[in-house]
mmCIF file of C-alpha atoms and ligand atoms in Angstrom:
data_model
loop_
_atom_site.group_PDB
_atom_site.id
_atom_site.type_symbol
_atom_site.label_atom_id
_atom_site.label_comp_id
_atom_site.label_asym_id
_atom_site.label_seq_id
_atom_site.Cartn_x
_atom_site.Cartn_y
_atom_site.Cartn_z
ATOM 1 C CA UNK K 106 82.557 75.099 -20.973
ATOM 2 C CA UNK K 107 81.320 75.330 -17.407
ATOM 3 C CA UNK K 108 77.992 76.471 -16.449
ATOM 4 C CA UNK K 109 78.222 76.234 -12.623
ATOM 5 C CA UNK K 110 80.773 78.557 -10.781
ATOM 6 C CA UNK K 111 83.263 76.505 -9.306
ATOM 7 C CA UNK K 112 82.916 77.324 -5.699
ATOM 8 C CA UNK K 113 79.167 76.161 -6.152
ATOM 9 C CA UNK K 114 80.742 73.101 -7.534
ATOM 10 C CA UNK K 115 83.313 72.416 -4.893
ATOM 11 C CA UNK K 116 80.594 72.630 -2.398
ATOM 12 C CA UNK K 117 78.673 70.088 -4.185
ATOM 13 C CA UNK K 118 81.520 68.002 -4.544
ATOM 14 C CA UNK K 119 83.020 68.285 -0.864
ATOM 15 C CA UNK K 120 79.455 67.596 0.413
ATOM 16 C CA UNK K 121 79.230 64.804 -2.201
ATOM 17 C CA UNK K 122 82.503 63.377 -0.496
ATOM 18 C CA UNK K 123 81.622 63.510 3.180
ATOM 19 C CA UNK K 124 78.558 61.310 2.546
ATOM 20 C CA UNK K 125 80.519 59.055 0.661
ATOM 21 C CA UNK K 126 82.825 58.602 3.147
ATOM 22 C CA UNK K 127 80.185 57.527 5.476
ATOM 23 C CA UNK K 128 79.479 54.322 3.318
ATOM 24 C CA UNK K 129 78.538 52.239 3.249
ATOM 25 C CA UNK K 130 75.162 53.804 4.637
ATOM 26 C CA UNK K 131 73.011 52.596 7.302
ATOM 27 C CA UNK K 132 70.344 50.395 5.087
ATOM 28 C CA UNK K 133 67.584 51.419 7.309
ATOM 29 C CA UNK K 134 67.811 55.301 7.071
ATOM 30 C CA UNK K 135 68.783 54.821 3.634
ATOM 31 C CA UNK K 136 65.543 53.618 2.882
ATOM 32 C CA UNK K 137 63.699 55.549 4.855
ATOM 33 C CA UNK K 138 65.453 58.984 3.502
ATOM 34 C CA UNK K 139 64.750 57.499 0.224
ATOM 35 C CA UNK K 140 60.639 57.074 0.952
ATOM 36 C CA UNK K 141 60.987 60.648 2.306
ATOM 37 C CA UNK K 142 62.494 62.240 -0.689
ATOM 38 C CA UNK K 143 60.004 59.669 -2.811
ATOM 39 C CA UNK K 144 57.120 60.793 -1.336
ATOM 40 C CA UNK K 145 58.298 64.300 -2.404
ATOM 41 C CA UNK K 146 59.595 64.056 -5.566
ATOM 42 C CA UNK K 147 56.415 62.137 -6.423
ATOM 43 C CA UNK K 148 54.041 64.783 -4.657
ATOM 44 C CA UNK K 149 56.219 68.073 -5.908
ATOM 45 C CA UNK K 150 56.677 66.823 -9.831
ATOM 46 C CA UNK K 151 53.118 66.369 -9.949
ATOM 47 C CA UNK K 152 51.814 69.222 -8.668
ATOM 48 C CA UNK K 153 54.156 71.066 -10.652
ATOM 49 C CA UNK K 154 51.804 69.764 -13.807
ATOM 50 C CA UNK K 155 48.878 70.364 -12.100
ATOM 51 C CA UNK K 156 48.185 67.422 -10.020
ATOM 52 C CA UNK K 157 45.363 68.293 -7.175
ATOM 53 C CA UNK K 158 46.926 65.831 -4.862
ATOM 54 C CA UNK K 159 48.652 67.890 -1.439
ATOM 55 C CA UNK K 160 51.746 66.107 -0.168
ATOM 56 C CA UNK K 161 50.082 64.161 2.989
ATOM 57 C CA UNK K 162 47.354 62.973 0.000
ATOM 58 C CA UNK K 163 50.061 61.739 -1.803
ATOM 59 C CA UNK K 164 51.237 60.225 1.323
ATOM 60 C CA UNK K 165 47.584 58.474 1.867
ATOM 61 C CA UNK K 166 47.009 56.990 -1.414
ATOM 62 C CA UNK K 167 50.839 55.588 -1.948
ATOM 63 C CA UNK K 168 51.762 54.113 1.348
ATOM 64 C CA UNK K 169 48.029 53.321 2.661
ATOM 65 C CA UNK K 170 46.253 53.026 -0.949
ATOM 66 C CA UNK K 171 43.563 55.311 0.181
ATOM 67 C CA UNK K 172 41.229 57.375 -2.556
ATOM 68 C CA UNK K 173 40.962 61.072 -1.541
ATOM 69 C CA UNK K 174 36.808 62.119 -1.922
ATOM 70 C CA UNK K 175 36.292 64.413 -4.323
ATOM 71 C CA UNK K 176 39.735 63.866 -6.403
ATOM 72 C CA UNK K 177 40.117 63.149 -9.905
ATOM 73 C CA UNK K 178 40.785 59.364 -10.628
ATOM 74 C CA UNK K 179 43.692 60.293 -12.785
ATOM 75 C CA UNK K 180 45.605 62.344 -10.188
ATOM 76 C CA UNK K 181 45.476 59.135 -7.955
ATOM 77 C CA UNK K 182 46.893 57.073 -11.000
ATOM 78 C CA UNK K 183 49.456 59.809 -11.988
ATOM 79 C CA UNK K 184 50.878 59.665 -8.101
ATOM 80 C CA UNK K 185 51.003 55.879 -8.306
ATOM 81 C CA UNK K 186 52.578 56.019 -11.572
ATOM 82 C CA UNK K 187 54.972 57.972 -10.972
ATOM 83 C CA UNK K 188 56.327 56.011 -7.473
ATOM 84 C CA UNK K 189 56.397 53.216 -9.958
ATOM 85 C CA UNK K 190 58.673 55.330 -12.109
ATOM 86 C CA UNK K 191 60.848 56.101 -9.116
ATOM 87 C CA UNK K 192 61.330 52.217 -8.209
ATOM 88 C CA UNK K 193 62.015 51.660 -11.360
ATOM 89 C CA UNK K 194 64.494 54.560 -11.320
ATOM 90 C CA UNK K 195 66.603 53.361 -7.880
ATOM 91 C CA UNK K 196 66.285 49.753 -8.897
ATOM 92 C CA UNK K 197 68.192 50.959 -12.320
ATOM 93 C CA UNK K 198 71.295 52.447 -10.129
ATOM 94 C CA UNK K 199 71.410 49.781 -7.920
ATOM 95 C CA UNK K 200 71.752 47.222 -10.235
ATOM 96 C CA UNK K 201 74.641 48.999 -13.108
ATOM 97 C CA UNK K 202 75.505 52.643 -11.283
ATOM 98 C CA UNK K 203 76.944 52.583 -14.704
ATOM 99 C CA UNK K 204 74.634 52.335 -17.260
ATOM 100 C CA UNK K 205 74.085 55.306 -19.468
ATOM 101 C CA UNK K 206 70.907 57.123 -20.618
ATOM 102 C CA UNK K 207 69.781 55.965 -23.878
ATOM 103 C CA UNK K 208 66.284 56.779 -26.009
ATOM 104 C CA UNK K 209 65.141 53.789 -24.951
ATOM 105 C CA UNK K 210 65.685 54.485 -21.019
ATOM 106 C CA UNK K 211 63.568 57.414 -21.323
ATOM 107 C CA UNK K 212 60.956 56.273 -23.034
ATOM 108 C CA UNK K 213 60.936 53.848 -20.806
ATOM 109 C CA UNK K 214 60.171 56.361 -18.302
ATOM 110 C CA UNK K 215 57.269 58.380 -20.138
ATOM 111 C CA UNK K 216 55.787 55.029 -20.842
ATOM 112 C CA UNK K 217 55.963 54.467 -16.852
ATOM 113 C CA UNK K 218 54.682 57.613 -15.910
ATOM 114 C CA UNK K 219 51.943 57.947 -18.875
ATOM 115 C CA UNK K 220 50.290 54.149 -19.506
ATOM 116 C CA UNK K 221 47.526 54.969 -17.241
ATOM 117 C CA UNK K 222 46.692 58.064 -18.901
ATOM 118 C CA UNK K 223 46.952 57.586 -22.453
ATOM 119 C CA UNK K 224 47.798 54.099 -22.981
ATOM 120 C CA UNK K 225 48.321 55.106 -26.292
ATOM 121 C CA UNK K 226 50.782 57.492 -26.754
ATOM 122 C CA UNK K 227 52.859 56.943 -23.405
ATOM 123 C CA UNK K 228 56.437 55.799 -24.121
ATOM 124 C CA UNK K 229 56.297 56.943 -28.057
ATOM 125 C CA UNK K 230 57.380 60.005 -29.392
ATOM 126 C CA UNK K 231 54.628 62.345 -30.661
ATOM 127 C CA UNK K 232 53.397 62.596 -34.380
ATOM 128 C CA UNK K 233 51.767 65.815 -34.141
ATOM 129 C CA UNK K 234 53.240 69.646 -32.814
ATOM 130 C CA UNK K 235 52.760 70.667 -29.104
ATOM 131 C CA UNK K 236 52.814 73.367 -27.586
ATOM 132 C CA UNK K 237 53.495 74.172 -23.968
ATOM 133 C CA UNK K 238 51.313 75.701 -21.145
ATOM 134 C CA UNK K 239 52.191 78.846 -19.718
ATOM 135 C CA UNK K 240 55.233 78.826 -21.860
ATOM 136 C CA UNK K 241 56.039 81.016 -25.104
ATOM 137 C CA UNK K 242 58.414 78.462 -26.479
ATOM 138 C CA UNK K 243 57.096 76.423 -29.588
ATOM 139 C CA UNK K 244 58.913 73.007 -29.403
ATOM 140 C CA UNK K 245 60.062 71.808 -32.816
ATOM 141 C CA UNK K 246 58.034 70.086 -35.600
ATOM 142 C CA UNK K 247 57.773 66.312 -34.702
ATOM 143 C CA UNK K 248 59.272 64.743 -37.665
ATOM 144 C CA UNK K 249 62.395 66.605 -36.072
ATOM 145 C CA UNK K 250 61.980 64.299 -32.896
ATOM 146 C CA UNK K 251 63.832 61.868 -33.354
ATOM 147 C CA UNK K 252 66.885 63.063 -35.123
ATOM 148 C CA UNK K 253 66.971 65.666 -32.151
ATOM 149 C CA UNK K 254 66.377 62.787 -29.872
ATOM 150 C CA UNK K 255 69.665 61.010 -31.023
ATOM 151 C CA UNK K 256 71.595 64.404 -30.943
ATOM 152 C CA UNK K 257 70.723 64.948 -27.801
ATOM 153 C CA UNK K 258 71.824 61.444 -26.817
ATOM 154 C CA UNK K 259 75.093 61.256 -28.493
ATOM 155 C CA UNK K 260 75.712 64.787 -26.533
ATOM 156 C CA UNK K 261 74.974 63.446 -23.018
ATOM 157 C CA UNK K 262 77.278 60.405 -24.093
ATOM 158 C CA UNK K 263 80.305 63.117 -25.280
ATOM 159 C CA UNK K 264 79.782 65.267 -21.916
ATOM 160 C CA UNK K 265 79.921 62.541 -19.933
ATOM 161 C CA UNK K 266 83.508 63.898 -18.667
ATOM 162 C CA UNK K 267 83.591 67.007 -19.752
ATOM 163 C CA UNK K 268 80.722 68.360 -17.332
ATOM 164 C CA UNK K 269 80.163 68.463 -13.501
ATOM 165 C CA UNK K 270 77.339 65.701 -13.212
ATOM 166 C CA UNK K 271 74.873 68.253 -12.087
ATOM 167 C CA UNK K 272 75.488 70.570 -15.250
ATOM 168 C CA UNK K 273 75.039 67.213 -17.531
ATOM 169 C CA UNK K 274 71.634 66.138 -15.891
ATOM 170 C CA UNK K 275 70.558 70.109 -15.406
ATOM 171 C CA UNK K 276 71.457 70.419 -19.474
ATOM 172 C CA UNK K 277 69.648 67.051 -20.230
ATOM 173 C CA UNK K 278 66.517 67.965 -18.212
ATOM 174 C CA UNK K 279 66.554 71.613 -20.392
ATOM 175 C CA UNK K 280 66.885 70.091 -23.706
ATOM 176 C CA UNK K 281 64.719 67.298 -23.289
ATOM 177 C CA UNK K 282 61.585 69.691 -22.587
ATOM 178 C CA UNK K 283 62.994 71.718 -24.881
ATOM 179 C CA UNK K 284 62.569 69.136 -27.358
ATOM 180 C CA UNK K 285 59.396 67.582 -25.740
ATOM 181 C CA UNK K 286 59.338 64.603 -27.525
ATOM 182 C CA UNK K 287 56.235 63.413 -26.089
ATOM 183 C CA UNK K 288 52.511 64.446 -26.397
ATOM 184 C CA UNK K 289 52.345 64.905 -22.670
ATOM 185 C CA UNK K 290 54.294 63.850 -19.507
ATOM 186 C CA UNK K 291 57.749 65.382 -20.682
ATOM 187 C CA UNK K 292 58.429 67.459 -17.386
ATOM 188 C CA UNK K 293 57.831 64.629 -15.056
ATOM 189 C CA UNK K 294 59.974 62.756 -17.814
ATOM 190 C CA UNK K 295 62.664 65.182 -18.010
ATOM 191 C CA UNK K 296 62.708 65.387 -14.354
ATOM 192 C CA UNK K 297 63.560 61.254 -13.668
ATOM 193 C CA UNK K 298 65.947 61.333 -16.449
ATOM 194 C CA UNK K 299 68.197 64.381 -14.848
ATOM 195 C CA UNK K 300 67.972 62.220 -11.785
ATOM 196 C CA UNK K 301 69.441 58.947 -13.136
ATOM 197 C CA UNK K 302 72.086 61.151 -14.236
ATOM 198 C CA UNK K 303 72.528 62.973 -10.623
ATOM 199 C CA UNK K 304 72.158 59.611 -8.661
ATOM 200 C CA UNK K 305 74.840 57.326 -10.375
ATOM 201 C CA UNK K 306 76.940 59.743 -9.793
ATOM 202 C CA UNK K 307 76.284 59.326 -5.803
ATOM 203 C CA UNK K 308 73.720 62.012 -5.335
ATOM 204 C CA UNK K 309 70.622 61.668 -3.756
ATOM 205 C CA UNK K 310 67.598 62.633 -5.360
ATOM 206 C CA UNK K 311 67.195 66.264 -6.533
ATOM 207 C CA UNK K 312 63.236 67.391 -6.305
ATOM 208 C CA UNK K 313 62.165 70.695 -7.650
ATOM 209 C CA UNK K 314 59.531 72.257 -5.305
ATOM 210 C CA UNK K 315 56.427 72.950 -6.344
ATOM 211 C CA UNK K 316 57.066 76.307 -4.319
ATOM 212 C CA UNK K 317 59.588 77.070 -7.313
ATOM 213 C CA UNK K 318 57.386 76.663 -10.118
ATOM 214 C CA UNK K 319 56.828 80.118 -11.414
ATOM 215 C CA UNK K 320 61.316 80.197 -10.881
ATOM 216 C CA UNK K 321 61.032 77.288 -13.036
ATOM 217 C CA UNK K 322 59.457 77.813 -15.754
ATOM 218 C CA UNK K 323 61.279 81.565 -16.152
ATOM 219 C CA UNK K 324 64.492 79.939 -15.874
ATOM 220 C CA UNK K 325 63.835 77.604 -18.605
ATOM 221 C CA UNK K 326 62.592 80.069 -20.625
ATOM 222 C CA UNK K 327 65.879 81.578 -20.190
ATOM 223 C CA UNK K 328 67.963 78.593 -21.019
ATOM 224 C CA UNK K 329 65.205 78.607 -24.153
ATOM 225 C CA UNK K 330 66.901 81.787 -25.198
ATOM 226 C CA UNK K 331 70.329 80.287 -24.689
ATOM 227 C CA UNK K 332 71.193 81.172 -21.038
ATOM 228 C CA UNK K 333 71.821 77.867 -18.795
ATOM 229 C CA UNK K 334 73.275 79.527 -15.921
ATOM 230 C CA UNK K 335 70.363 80.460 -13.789
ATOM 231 C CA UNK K 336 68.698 77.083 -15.187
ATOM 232 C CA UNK K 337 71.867 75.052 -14.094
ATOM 233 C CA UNK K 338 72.232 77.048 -10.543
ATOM 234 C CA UNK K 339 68.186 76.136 -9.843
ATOM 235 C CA UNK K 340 69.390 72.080 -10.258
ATOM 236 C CA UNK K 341 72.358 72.847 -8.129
ATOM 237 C CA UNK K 342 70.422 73.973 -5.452
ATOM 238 C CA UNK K 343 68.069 71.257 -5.602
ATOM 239 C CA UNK K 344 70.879 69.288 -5.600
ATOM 240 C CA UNK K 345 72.493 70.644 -2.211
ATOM 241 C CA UNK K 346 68.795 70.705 0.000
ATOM 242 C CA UNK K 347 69.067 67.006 -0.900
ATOM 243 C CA UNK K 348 72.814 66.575 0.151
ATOM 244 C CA UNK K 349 72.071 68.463 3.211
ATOM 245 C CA UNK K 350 69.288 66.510 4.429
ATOM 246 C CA UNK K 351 71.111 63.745 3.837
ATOM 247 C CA UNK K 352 74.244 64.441 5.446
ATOM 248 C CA UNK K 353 71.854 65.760 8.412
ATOM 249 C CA UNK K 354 70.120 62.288 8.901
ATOM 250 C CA UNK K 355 73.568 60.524 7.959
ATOM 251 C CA UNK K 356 76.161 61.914 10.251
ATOM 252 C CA UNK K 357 75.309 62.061 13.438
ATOM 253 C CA UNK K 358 74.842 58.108 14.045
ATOM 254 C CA UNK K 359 78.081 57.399 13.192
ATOM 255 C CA UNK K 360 79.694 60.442 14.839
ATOM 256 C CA UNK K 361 80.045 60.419 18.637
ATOM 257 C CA UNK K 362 76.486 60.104 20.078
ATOM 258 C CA UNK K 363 76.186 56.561 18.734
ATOM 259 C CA UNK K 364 78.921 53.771 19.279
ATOM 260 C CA UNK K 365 78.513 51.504 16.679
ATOM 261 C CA UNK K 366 79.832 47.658 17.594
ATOM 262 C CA UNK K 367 79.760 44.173 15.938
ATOM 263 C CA UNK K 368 76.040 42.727 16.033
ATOM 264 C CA UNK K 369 77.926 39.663 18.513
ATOM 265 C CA UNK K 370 78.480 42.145 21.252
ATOM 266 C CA UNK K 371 74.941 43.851 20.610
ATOM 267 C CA UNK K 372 73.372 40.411 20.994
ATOM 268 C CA UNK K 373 74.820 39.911 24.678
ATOM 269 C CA UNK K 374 72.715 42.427 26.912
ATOM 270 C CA UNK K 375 69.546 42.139 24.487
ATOM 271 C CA UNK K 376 66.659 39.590 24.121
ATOM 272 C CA UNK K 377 68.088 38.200 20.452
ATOM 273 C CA UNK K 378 70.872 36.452 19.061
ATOM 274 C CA UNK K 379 73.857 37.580 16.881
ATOM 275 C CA UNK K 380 71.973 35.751 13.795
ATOM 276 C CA UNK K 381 68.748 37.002 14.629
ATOM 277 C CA UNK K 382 70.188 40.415 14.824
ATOM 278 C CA UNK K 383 72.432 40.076 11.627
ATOM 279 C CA UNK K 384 69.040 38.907 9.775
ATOM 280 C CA UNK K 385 68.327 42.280 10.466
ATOM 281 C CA UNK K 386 70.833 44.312 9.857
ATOM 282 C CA UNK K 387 70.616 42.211 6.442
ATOM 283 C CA UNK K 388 67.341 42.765 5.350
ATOM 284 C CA UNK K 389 67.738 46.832 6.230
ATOM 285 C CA UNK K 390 65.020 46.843 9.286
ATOM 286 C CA UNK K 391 68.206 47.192 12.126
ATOM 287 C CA UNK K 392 70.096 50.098 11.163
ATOM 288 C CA UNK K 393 73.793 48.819 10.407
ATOM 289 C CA UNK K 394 76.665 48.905 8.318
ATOM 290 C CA UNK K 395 79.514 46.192 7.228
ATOM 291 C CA UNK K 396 82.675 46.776 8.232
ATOM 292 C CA UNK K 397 84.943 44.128 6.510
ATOM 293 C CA UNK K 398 82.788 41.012 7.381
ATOM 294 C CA UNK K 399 81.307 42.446 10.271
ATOM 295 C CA UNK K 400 78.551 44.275 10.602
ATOM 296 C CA UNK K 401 77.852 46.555 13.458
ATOM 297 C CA UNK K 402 75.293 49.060 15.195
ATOM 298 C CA UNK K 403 74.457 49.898 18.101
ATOM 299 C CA UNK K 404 72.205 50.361 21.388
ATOM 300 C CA UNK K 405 70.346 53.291 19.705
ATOM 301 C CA UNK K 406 69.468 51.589 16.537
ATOM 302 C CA UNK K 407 68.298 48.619 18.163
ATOM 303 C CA UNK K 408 65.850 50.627 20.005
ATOM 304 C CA UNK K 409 64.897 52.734 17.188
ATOM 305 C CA UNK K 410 63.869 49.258 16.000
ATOM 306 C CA UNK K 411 62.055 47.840 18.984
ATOM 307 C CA UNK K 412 59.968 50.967 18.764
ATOM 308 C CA UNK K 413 59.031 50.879 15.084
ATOM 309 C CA UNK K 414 57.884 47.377 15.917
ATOM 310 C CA UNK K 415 55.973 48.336 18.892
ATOM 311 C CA UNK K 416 53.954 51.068 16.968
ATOM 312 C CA UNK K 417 53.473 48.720 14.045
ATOM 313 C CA UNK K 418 51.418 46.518 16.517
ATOM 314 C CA UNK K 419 49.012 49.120 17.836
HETATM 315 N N1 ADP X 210 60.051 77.642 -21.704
HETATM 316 C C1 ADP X 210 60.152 76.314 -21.615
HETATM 317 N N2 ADP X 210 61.004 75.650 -22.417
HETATM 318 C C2 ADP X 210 61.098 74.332 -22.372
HETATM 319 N N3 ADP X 210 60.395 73.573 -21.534
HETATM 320 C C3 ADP X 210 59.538 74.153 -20.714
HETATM 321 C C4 ADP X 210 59.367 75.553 -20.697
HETATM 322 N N4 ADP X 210 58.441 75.854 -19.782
HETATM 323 C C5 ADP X 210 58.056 74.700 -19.236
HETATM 324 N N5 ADP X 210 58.701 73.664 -19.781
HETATM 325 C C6 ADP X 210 58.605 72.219 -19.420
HETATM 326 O O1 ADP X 210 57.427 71.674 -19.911
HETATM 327 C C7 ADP X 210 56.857 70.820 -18.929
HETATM 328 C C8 ADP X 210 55.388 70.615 -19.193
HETATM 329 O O2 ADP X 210 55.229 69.730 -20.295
HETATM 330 P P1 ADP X 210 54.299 68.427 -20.243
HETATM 331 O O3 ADP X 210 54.541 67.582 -21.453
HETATM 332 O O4 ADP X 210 52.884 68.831 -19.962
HETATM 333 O O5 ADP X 210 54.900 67.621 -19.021
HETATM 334 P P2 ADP X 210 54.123 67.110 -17.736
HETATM 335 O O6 ADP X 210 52.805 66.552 -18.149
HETATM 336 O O7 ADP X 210 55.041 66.142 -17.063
HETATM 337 O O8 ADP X 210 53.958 68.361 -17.021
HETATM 338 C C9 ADP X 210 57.218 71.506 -17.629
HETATM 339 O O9 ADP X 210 57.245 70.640 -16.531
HETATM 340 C C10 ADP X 210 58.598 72.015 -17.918
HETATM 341 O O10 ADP X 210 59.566 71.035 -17.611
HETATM 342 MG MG1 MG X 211 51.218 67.775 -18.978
#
């Protein structure tokens, strides 16, 4: 069964390819692209429920702990959760880029993204019948949960293979708030879960805009009624802004512009030493990459750092 067409999947996958053959990545963009697309996923997935927050309030309360005047306490809580979700999430792939989704994983992840809201219920399944906002579809009874729970689980586990990663998380994600296992929280839920999925198999982060909403929700409704296409095609696309802003940040340092040499030869017409410079490139603050034993960057990057440094001390 395939739900993508294959020349949206080839795309994915050829794009998929050329970043992976720029690894390993340059630590420092790395982590910035990943504070980027944090910041957004974080911003977008909460709005999406409602959140008040805008994107540069997100910004202000996560990286600078400021309180926006005049916002509700919990949308401050649910931004902060939900970063916490997303470390959680990247820390996860780091570590096993192989371990599977389980029940427990995404409970794990409501509980995350729902203990300072309602302590009680977060990260349990829901003893009582739901329905959703702004959707016509009446999730199932909730003594159904978890035997649907563990169907849905085994399925994920026997698709593993047989699906393009991005129709596996995409039919996860539909299912999951299909089921909606939880009292509250299962789109921002559903949402981390697809993306475990998406990044151990070497994507980056897939964030549904708030802009899409109203797409969304029709689309959903659509897989509701048995259609995943269009549902499927929405993640893809998701998928590919990602890959593309990636692979726009990514490629040209290491193609042309840049000349990337061992940290030794760096060291020689600048103010620091090779271990100095290696510390580093080590801890991700120099933008680098190993080559073998070696690791190298260049001119550029050790500007790029000088610079950060000098606007970190005004
Ligand atoms: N027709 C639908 N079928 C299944 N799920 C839907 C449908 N419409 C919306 N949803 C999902 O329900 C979520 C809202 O459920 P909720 O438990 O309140 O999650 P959250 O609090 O994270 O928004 C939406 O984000 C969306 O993922
Ligand atoms: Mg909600």
């Amino acid at each position: 069964m395939r739900y993508l067409d294959p020349k949206i999947i080839s795309v994915l996958d050829e794009k998929l390819s050329l970043l992976n053959s720029y690894r390993p990545l340059p630590q420092a963009s790395v982590r910035k692209l990943r504070e980027q697309f944090g910041m957004e996923m974080t911003y977008n997935s909460n709005a999406i429920e409602g959140n008040s927050l805008t994107l540069k309030e997100t910004f202000l309360v996560i990286s600078e702990g400021l309180t926006i005047k005049g916002k509700p306490l919990n949308d401050h809580l649910e931004a902060k959760s939900h970063t916490e979700a997303l470390e959680y999430l990247y820390e996860l792939v780091d570590k096993d880029s192989r371990s599977t989704i389980s029940e427990r994983l995404i409970k794990e992840l409501n509980l995350i993204v729902m203990r300072d809201i309602d302590k009680k219920w977060a990260g349990r399944y829901r003893n009582s019948n739901v329905i959703i906002g702004g959707a016509d579809h009446a999730p199932p009874d909730a003594l159904d949960v978890p035997s649907l729970m563990q169907e849905l689980i085994n399925w994920a586990r026997q698709n593993r293979k047989a699906l393009h990663p991005v129709e596996l998380a995409a039919i996860l994600h539909h299912r999951l708030v299909n089921i909606h296992p939880f009292l509250d929280g299962n789109g921002r839920t559903a949402r981390l879960a697809m993306n475990i999925i998406l990044m151990q198999a070497g994507f980056p982060l897939a964030v549904i805009l708030k802009n899409d909403r109203k797409k969304y929700y029709r689309m959903l409704a659509e897989a509701d009624k048995g259609s995943y296409p269009p549902f499927v095609r929405l993640i893809a696309q998701a998928v590919l802004r990602s890959l593309n802003i990636y692979l726009k940040v990514l490629t040209p340092a290491r193609r042309g512009r840049e000349r990337f040499i061992p940290l030794s030869d760096l060291a020689k017409d600048s103010k620091f030493t090779g271990k100095y410079l290696n510390l580093l490139a080590r801890s991700g603050k120099l933008d680098a990459y190993k080559e073998g034993r070696n690791w190298l960057s260049s001119k550029e990057a050790l500007k790029r750092y000088l610079d950060g440094r000098e606007r970190k001390r005004e």
